[in-house]
Amino acid sequence: MADDVPAEGEVSSRIDTSVPHSARIWNYWLGGKDYYDADRAAGDAYQEVFPGIELLARASRGFLARSIRYLTAEAGIRQFLDVGTGLPTANNTHQVAQRIAPESRVVYVDHDPLVLAHARALLTSTPEGATAYIDADLRDPDTVLAEAARTLDLDRPVGLIFSGTLGHIPDHHEARAIVRRLMDALASGSHLSLNDGTDTYEAANRAQASYNDSGAIPYVLRPVEQIAAFFDGLEMVEPGLVPCPYWRPEQEPSGDPAEEVNYGAVGRKP
């Protein structure tokens, strides 16, 4: 798949550094380096209204890592399809999975020029496993599946991951249809790991509304019931759908409401 990733110079001309960009802002909140002035300004403005956004970002990332460890160590999953992966940071999906099972195979999916520019950082793997990158839009699940099948055996269980991604699909019915189309194509025993933002905290709602007016790609905070609907037809893994810090925590959650905006769960396809 490495040959499918455009060269850095080829995609750099597609990157508009004057408009805030969700992946770069998220990278800024997580303490990364891959952002520009417009991203820092938008991130700071968001933080003025919702000071806990960095806690939320870390809580979401922590859920992702714990869910992958569960899928690898307890559910026996050895294949992962990470849709809307965003910029590489610490504990990327393949890193977490391959620490436990070096033979794990991971496919990342995104349709963003900045992520493409960093794709080669993702395309590293243990010799026993594989890591690949697909330049595809999550709104086109058939293309995602066709390309993923070049690296993954879709007749065997797959861990499907949506981490803070589906809020970029404003229409809830469309977002549900995307998840359903992908899960329907995966084998019995596949799992869905999903976390996304909810509308449960007023400060976050105000900050998100201002962000959505900035010219960046909007992100929708949904009611918890709509997040739960993504798991229809799946067997929920304990403790079910909960704020991210409360999903199989490795340390006592702080109880800060800012950490509890994103809800997450893991479900198994019967």
PDB file of C-alpha atoms in Angstrom, residues 10-239:
ATOM      1  CA  GLU A  10       2.378  16.244  -4.010  1.00  0.00           C
ATOM      2  CA  VAL A  11      -0.051  16.733  -1.127  1.00  0.00           C
ATOM      3  CA  SER A  12       1.480  19.823   0.479  1.00  0.00           C
ATOM      4  CA  SER A  13      -0.048  22.048  -2.198  1.00  0.00           C
ATOM      5  CA  ARG A  14      -3.485  20.789  -1.121  1.00  0.00           C
ATOM      6  CA  ILE A  15      -3.034  21.895   2.499  1.00  0.00           C
ATOM      7  CA  ASP A  16      -4.609  25.252   3.372  1.00  0.00           C
ATOM      8  CA  THR A  17      -2.757  26.505   6.448  1.00  0.00           C
ATOM      9  CA  SER A  18      -4.947  29.601   6.781  1.00  0.00           C
ATOM     10  CA  VAL A  19      -8.090  27.671   7.766  1.00  0.00           C
ATOM     11  CA  PRO A  20      -8.358  25.766  11.076  1.00  0.00           C
ATOM     12  CA  HIS A  21      -8.106  22.047  10.596  1.00  0.00           C
ATOM     13  CA  SER A  22      -9.567  19.532  13.040  1.00  0.00           C
ATOM     14  CA  ALA A  23      -6.719  17.006  12.876  1.00  0.00           C
ATOM     15  CA  ARG A  24      -4.107  19.722  13.425  1.00  0.00           C
ATOM     16  CA  ILE A  25      -6.077  21.283  16.294  1.00  0.00           C
ATOM     17  CA  TRP A  26      -6.457  17.867  17.901  1.00  0.00           C
ATOM     18  CA  ASN A  27      -2.697  17.393  17.501  1.00  0.00           C
ATOM     19  CA  TYR A  28      -2.162  20.778  19.219  1.00  0.00           C
ATOM     20  CA  TRP A  29      -4.386  19.796  22.159  1.00  0.00           C
ATOM     21  CA  LEU A  30      -2.510  16.507  22.517  1.00  0.00           C
ATOM     22  CA  GLY A  31       0.828  18.338  22.700  1.00  0.00           C
ATOM     23  CA  GLY A  32       1.991  17.520  19.179  1.00  0.00           C
ATOM     24  CA  LYS A  33       3.899  19.705  16.715  1.00  0.00           C
ATOM     25  CA  ASP A  34       1.921  19.364  13.484  1.00  0.00           C
ATOM     26  CA  TYR A  35      -0.198  22.519  13.496  1.00  0.00           C
ATOM     27  CA  TYR A  36      -0.148  26.101  12.201  1.00  0.00           C
ATOM     28  CA  ASP A  37      -1.062  29.532  13.576  1.00  0.00           C
ATOM     29  CA  ALA A  38      -4.697  29.230  12.498  1.00  0.00           C
ATOM     30  CA  ASP A  39      -4.978  25.900  14.295  1.00  0.00           C
ATOM     31  CA  ARG A  40      -3.416  27.207  17.501  1.00  0.00           C
ATOM     32  CA  ALA A  41      -5.701  30.251  17.440  1.00  0.00           C
ATOM     33  CA  ALA A  42      -8.798  28.105  16.938  1.00  0.00           C
ATOM     34  CA  GLY A  43      -7.647  25.664  19.601  1.00  0.00           C
ATOM     35  CA  ASP A  44      -7.008  28.461  22.085  1.00  0.00           C
ATOM     36  CA  ALA A  45     -10.390  30.041  21.339  1.00  0.00           C
ATOM     37  CA  TYR A  46     -12.080  26.685  21.918  1.00  0.00           C
ATOM     38  CA  GLN A  47     -10.182  26.278  25.166  1.00  0.00           C
ATOM     39  CA  GLU A  48     -11.247  29.701  26.426  1.00  0.00           C
ATOM     40  CA  VAL A  49     -14.876  28.578  26.288  1.00  0.00           C
ATOM     41  CA  PHE A  50     -14.219  24.950  27.248  1.00  0.00           C
ATOM     42  CA  PRO A  51     -10.996  24.790  29.313  1.00  0.00           C
ATOM     43  CA  GLY A  52     -11.205  21.022  29.645  1.00  0.00           C
ATOM     44  CA  ILE A  53     -10.721  20.211  25.968  1.00  0.00           C
ATOM     45  CA  GLU A  54      -7.190  18.890  26.499  1.00  0.00           C
ATOM     46  CA  LEU A  55      -8.524  16.530  29.181  1.00  0.00           C
ATOM     47  CA  LEU A  56     -11.191  15.388  26.729  1.00  0.00           C
ATOM     48  CA  ALA A  57      -8.606  14.784  23.989  1.00  0.00           C
ATOM     49  CA  ARG A  58      -6.456  12.677  26.308  1.00  0.00           C
ATOM     50  CA  ALA A  59      -9.497  10.762  27.586  1.00  0.00           C
ATOM     51  CA  SER A  60     -10.536   9.886  24.038  1.00  0.00           C
ATOM     52  CA  ARG A  61      -7.022   8.764  23.171  1.00  0.00           C
ATOM     53  CA  GLY A  62      -6.835   6.700  26.337  1.00  0.00           C
ATOM     54  CA  PHE A  63     -10.077   4.923  25.486  1.00  0.00           C
ATOM     55  CA  LEU A  64      -8.743   4.100  22.035  1.00  0.00           C
ATOM     56  CA  ALA A  65      -5.603   2.499  23.463  1.00  0.00           C
ATOM     57  CA  ARG A  66      -7.484   0.518  26.128  1.00  0.00           C
ATOM     58  CA  SER A  67     -10.064  -0.737  23.646  1.00  0.00           C
ATOM     59  CA  ILE A  68      -7.344  -1.934  21.267  1.00  0.00           C
ATOM     60  CA  ARG A  69      -5.583  -3.700  24.130  1.00  0.00           C
ATOM     61  CA  TYR A  70      -8.865  -5.404  25.007  1.00  0.00           C
ATOM     62  CA  LEU A  71      -9.491  -6.421  21.400  1.00  0.00           C
ATOM     63  CA  THR A  72      -5.997  -7.812  21.007  1.00  0.00           C
ATOM     64  CA  ALA A  73      -5.345  -9.410  24.392  1.00  0.00           C
ATOM     65  CA  GLU A  74      -8.848 -10.599  25.337  1.00  0.00           C
ATOM     66  CA  ALA A  75     -10.949 -10.808  22.167  1.00  0.00           C
ATOM     67  CA  GLY A  76      -8.134 -12.277  20.057  1.00  0.00           C
ATOM     68  CA  ILE A  77      -8.490  -9.759  17.227  1.00  0.00           C
ATOM     69  CA  ARG A  78      -5.490  -9.619  14.894  1.00  0.00           C
ATOM     70  CA  GLN A  79      -6.879  -7.309  12.180  1.00  0.00           C
ATOM     71  CA  PHE A  80      -7.898  -3.668  12.546  1.00  0.00           C
ATOM     72  CA  LEU A  81      -9.607  -1.139  10.290  1.00  0.00           C
ATOM     73  CA  ASP A  82      -9.123   2.360  11.718  1.00  0.00           C
ATOM     74  CA  VAL A  83     -11.429   4.765   9.855  1.00  0.00           C
ATOM     75  CA  GLY A  84     -10.668   8.484  10.044  1.00  0.00           C
ATOM     76  CA  THR A  85      -7.389   7.961  11.814  1.00  0.00           C
ATOM     77  CA  GLY A  86      -6.157  11.575  11.756  1.00  0.00           C
ATOM     78  CA  LEU A  87      -2.575  12.592  12.429  1.00  0.00           C
ATOM     79  CA  PRO A  88      -0.158  10.120  14.006  1.00  0.00           C
ATOM     80  CA  THR A  89       0.501  10.630  17.714  1.00  0.00           C
ATOM     81  CA  ALA A  90       1.674   8.345  20.490  1.00  0.00           C
ATOM     82  CA  ASN A  91       0.022   4.924  20.767  1.00  0.00           C
ATOM     83  CA  ASN A  92      -1.318   4.627  17.252  1.00  0.00           C
ATOM     84  CA  THR A  93      -3.502   1.591  16.622  1.00  0.00           C
ATOM     85  CA  HIS A  94      -0.790  -0.560  15.075  1.00  0.00           C
ATOM     86  CA  GLN A  95       1.659   0.277  17.853  1.00  0.00           C
ATOM     87  CA  VAL A  96      -0.746  -0.758  20.616  1.00  0.00           C
ATOM     88  CA  ALA A  97      -1.885  -3.918  18.840  1.00  0.00           C
ATOM     89  CA  GLN A  98       1.544  -5.070  17.696  1.00  0.00           C
ATOM     90  CA  ARG A  99       3.059  -4.685  21.158  1.00  0.00           C
ATOM     91  CA  ILE A 100       0.701  -7.466  22.227  1.00  0.00           C
ATOM     92  CA  ALA A 101       0.477  -9.427  18.984  1.00  0.00           C
ATOM     93  CA  PRO A 102       3.273  -8.549  16.530  1.00  0.00           C
ATOM     94  CA  GLU A 103       1.438 -10.348  13.726  1.00  0.00           C
ATOM     95  CA  SER A 104      -1.469  -7.865  13.834  1.00  0.00           C
ATOM     96  CA  ARG A 105      -2.463  -6.274  10.532  1.00  0.00           C
ATOM     97  CA  VAL A 106      -3.753  -2.690  10.569  1.00  0.00           C
ATOM     98  CA  VAL A 107      -5.322  -0.560   7.836  1.00  0.00           C
ATOM     99  CA  TYR A 108      -5.712   3.181   8.392  1.00  0.00           C
ATOM    100  CA  VAL A 109      -8.307   5.133   6.415  1.00  0.00           C
ATOM    101  CA  ASP A 110      -8.429   8.893   5.919  1.00  0.00           C
ATOM    102  CA  HIS A 111      -9.141  11.370   3.147  1.00  0.00           C
ATOM    103  CA  ASP A 112      -7.150  14.378   4.190  1.00  0.00           C
ATOM    104  CA  PRO A 113      -4.078  15.906   2.565  1.00  0.00           C
ATOM    105  CA  LEU A 114      -2.285  16.580   5.831  1.00  0.00           C
ATOM    106  CA  VAL A 115      -2.755  13.016   7.001  1.00  0.00           C
ATOM    107  CA  LEU A 116      -1.525  11.843   3.598  1.00  0.00           C
ATOM    108  CA  ALA A 117       1.606  13.920   4.100  1.00  0.00           C
ATOM    109  CA  HIS A 118       2.283  12.030   7.342  1.00  0.00           C
ATOM    110  CA  ALA A 119       1.149   8.626   6.093  1.00  0.00           C
ATOM    111  CA  ARG A 120       4.652   7.230   5.833  1.00  0.00           C
ATOM    112  CA  ALA A 121       4.985   7.657   9.592  1.00  0.00           C
ATOM    113  CA  LEU A 122       2.042   5.281   9.928  1.00  0.00           C
ATOM    114  CA  LEU A 123       3.303   2.782   7.371  1.00  0.00           C
ATOM    115  CA  THR A 124       5.654   1.030   9.748  1.00  0.00           C
ATOM    116  CA  SER A 125       5.065  -2.411  11.111  1.00  0.00           C
ATOM    117  CA  THR A 126       6.620  -5.324  12.870  1.00  0.00           C
ATOM    118  CA  PRO A 127       8.100  -7.824  10.396  1.00  0.00           C
ATOM    119  CA  GLU A 128       5.407 -10.300  11.410  1.00  0.00           C
ATOM    120  CA  GLY A 129       2.468  -7.967  10.793  1.00  0.00           C
ATOM    121  CA  ALA A 130       1.399  -5.308   8.322  1.00  0.00           C
ATOM    122  CA  THR A 131       0.345  -1.674   8.350  1.00  0.00           C
ATOM    123  CA  ALA A 132      -1.296   0.009   5.372  1.00  0.00           C
ATOM    124  CA  TYR A 133      -2.940   3.325   4.569  1.00  0.00           C
ATOM    125  CA  ILE A 134      -6.003   3.960   2.384  1.00  0.00           C
ATOM    126  CA  ASP A 135      -6.775   7.366   0.889  1.00  0.00           C
ATOM    127  CA  ALA A 136     -10.565   7.082   0.954  1.00  0.00           C
ATOM    128  CA  ASP A 137     -13.607   8.957   2.234  1.00  0.00           C
ATOM    129  CA  LEU A 138     -15.540   7.215   4.995  1.00  0.00           C
ATOM    130  CA  ARG A 139     -18.716   8.249   3.138  1.00  0.00           C
ATOM    131  CA  ASP A 140     -17.707   5.643   0.550  1.00  0.00           C
ATOM    132  CA  PRO A 141     -17.637   2.444   2.616  1.00  0.00           C
ATOM    133  CA  ASP A 142     -17.600   0.182  -0.435  1.00  0.00           C
ATOM    134  CA  THR A 143     -14.260   1.658  -1.527  1.00  0.00           C
ATOM    135  CA  VAL A 144     -12.955   1.380   2.024  1.00  0.00           C
ATOM    136  CA  LEU A 145     -13.862  -2.304   2.118  1.00  0.00           C
ATOM    137  CA  ALA A 146     -12.432  -3.054  -1.316  1.00  0.00           C
ATOM    138  CA  GLU A 147      -9.119  -1.399  -0.493  1.00  0.00           C
ATOM    139  CA  ALA A 148      -8.940  -2.881   3.015  1.00  0.00           C
ATOM    140  CA  ALA A 149      -9.342  -6.363   1.549  1.00  0.00           C
ATOM    141  CA  ARG A 150      -5.905  -5.965  -0.038  1.00  0.00           C
ATOM    142  CA  THR A 151      -4.364  -6.164   3.452  1.00  0.00           C
ATOM    143  CA  LEU A 152      -7.035  -7.730   5.676  1.00  0.00           C
ATOM    144  CA  ASP A 153      -8.877 -11.037   5.378  1.00  0.00           C
ATOM    145  CA  LEU A 154     -12.478  -9.885   5.740  1.00  0.00           C
ATOM    146  CA  ASP A 155     -13.607 -13.485   6.236  1.00  0.00           C
ATOM    147  CA  ARG A 156     -11.906 -13.374   9.633  1.00  0.00           C
ATOM    148  CA  PRO A 157     -12.802 -11.071  12.578  1.00  0.00           C
ATOM    149  CA  VAL A 158     -11.757  -7.429  12.302  1.00  0.00           C
ATOM    150  CA  GLY A 159     -11.667  -4.636  14.861  1.00  0.00           C
ATOM    151  CA  LEU A 160     -13.437  -1.648  13.268  1.00  0.00           C
ATOM    152  CA  ILE A 161     -12.432   1.659  14.880  1.00  0.00           C
ATOM    153  CA  PHE A 162     -14.069   5.071  14.787  1.00  0.00           C
ATOM    154  CA  SER A 163     -12.306   7.396  17.227  1.00  0.00           C
ATOM    155  CA  GLY A 164     -13.819  10.890  17.308  1.00  0.00           C
ATOM    156  CA  THR A 165     -14.701  10.565  13.633  1.00  0.00           C
ATOM    157  CA  LEU A 166     -18.434  10.261  13.082  1.00  0.00           C
ATOM    158  CA  GLY A 167     -19.175  13.747  14.415  1.00  0.00           C
ATOM    159  CA  HIS A 168     -17.912  14.941  11.025  1.00  0.00           C
ATOM    160  CA  ILE A 169     -20.975  13.307   9.423  1.00  0.00           C
ATOM    161  CA  PRO A 170     -23.747  15.773  10.345  1.00  0.00           C
ATOM    162  CA  ASP A 171     -26.645  13.539   9.328  1.00  0.00           C
ATOM    163  CA  HIS A 172     -27.145  10.853  11.958  1.00  0.00           C
ATOM    164  CA  HIS A 173     -28.871   8.456   9.559  1.00  0.00           C
ATOM    165  CA  GLU A 174     -25.946   8.676   7.148  1.00  0.00           C
ATOM    166  CA  ALA A 175     -23.459   8.089   9.957  1.00  0.00           C
ATOM    167  CA  ARG A 176     -25.398   5.023  11.130  1.00  0.00           C
ATOM    168  CA  ALA A 177     -25.580   3.710   7.568  1.00  0.00           C
ATOM    169  CA  ILE A 178     -21.792   3.961   7.210  1.00  0.00           C
ATOM    170  CA  VAL A 179     -21.189   1.981  10.401  1.00  0.00           C
ATOM    171  CA  ARG A 180     -23.819  -0.592   9.449  1.00  0.00           C
ATOM    172  CA  ARG A 181     -22.427  -1.074   5.909  1.00  0.00           C
ATOM    173  CA  LEU A 182     -18.931  -1.700   7.236  1.00  0.00           C
ATOM    174  CA  MET A 183     -20.018  -4.009  10.060  1.00  0.00           C
ATOM    175  CA  ASP A 184     -22.308  -5.975   7.740  1.00  0.00           C
ATOM    176  CA  ALA A 185     -19.307  -6.772   5.520  1.00  0.00           C
ATOM    177  CA  LEU A 186     -17.170  -8.042   8.404  1.00  0.00           C
ATOM    178  CA  ALA A 187     -17.083 -11.578   9.744  1.00  0.00           C
ATOM    179  CA  SER A 188     -18.892 -12.807  12.829  1.00  0.00           C
ATOM    180  CA  GLY A 189     -16.732 -12.103  15.873  1.00  0.00           C
ATOM    181  CA  SER A 190     -15.683  -8.701  14.547  1.00  0.00           C
ATOM    182  CA  HIS A 191     -15.839  -5.813  17.012  1.00  0.00           C
ATOM    183  CA  LEU A 192     -16.691  -2.121  16.821  1.00  0.00           C
ATOM    184  CA  SER A 193     -14.666   0.299  18.981  1.00  0.00           C
ATOM    185  CA  LEU A 194     -16.235   3.741  18.814  1.00  0.00           C
ATOM    186  CA  ASN A 195     -16.020   6.938  20.793  1.00  0.00           C
ATOM    187  CA  ASP A 196     -17.477  10.321  19.880  1.00  0.00           C
ATOM    188  CA  GLY A 197     -18.529  13.635  21.369  1.00  0.00           C
ATOM    189  CA  THR A 198     -21.888  14.123  23.075  1.00  0.00           C
ATOM    190  CA  ASP A 199     -23.972  17.203  23.810  1.00  0.00           C
ATOM    191  CA  THR A 200     -23.996  16.550  27.562  1.00  0.00           C
ATOM    192  CA  TYR A 201     -21.871  19.528  28.672  1.00  0.00           C
ATOM    193  CA  GLU A 202     -22.958  23.092  27.915  1.00  0.00           C
ATOM    194  CA  ALA A 203     -19.459  24.620  27.799  1.00  0.00           C
ATOM    195  CA  ALA A 204     -18.428  22.068  25.173  1.00  0.00           C
ATOM    196  CA  ASN A 205     -21.590  22.801  23.179  1.00  0.00           C
ATOM    197  CA  ARG A 206     -20.814  26.527  23.117  1.00  0.00           C
ATOM    198  CA  ALA A 207     -17.179  25.954  22.164  1.00  0.00           C
ATOM    199  CA  GLN A 208     -18.165  23.563  19.385  1.00  0.00           C
ATOM    200  CA  ALA A 209     -20.735  25.987  17.978  1.00  0.00           C
ATOM    201  CA  SER A 210     -18.082  28.723  17.751  1.00  0.00           C
ATOM    202  CA  TYR A 211     -15.616  26.303  16.176  1.00  0.00           C
ATOM    203  CA  ASN A 212     -18.169  25.219  13.574  1.00  0.00           C
ATOM    204  CA  ASP A 213     -18.559  28.874  12.566  1.00  0.00           C
ATOM    205  CA  SER A 214     -14.800  29.316  12.043  1.00  0.00           C
ATOM    206  CA  GLY A 215     -14.689  27.901   8.523  1.00  0.00           C
ATOM    207  CA  ALA A 216     -13.299  24.550   9.649  1.00  0.00           C
ATOM    208  CA  ILE A 217     -15.107  21.304   8.834  1.00  0.00           C
ATOM    209  CA  PRO A 218     -17.957  21.148  11.382  1.00  0.00           C
ATOM    210  CA  TYR A 219     -18.203  18.499  14.060  1.00  0.00           C
ATOM    211  CA  VAL A 220     -21.576  17.493  15.541  1.00  0.00           C
ATOM    212  CA  LEU A 221     -21.988  16.707  19.238  1.00  0.00           C
ATOM    213  CA  ARG A 222     -24.764  14.104  19.471  1.00  0.00           C
ATOM    214  CA  PRO A 223     -27.118  12.948  22.232  1.00  0.00           C
ATOM    215  CA  VAL A 224     -25.855   9.845  24.014  1.00  0.00           C
ATOM    216  CA  GLU A 225     -28.815   7.888  22.592  1.00  0.00           C
ATOM    217  CA  GLN A 226     -27.547   8.517  19.066  1.00  0.00           C
ATOM    218  CA  ILE A 227     -24.075   7.256  19.978  1.00  0.00           C
ATOM    219  CA  ALA A 228     -25.722   4.115  21.391  1.00  0.00           C
ATOM    220  CA  ALA A 229     -27.554   3.581  18.096  1.00  0.00           C
ATOM    221  CA  PHE A 230     -24.258   2.926  16.312  1.00  0.00           C
ATOM    222  CA  PHE A 231     -24.092  -0.351  18.278  1.00  0.00           C
ATOM    223  CA  ASP A 232     -27.532  -1.642  17.248  1.00  0.00           C
ATOM    224  CA  GLY A 233     -27.351  -5.372  16.596  1.00  0.00           C
ATOM    225  CA  LEU A 234     -24.054  -5.820  18.423  1.00  0.00           C
ATOM    226  CA  GLU A 235     -23.335  -7.489  21.766  1.00  0.00           C
ATOM    227  CA  MET A 236     -22.010  -4.794  24.090  1.00  0.00           C
ATOM    228  CA  VAL A 237     -18.798  -5.524  25.964  1.00  0.00           C
ATOM    229  CA  GLU A 238     -18.901  -4.564  29.637  1.00  0.00           C
ATOM    230  CA  PRO A 239     -19.281  -1.850  30.892  1.00  0.00           C
TER     231      PRO A 239
END
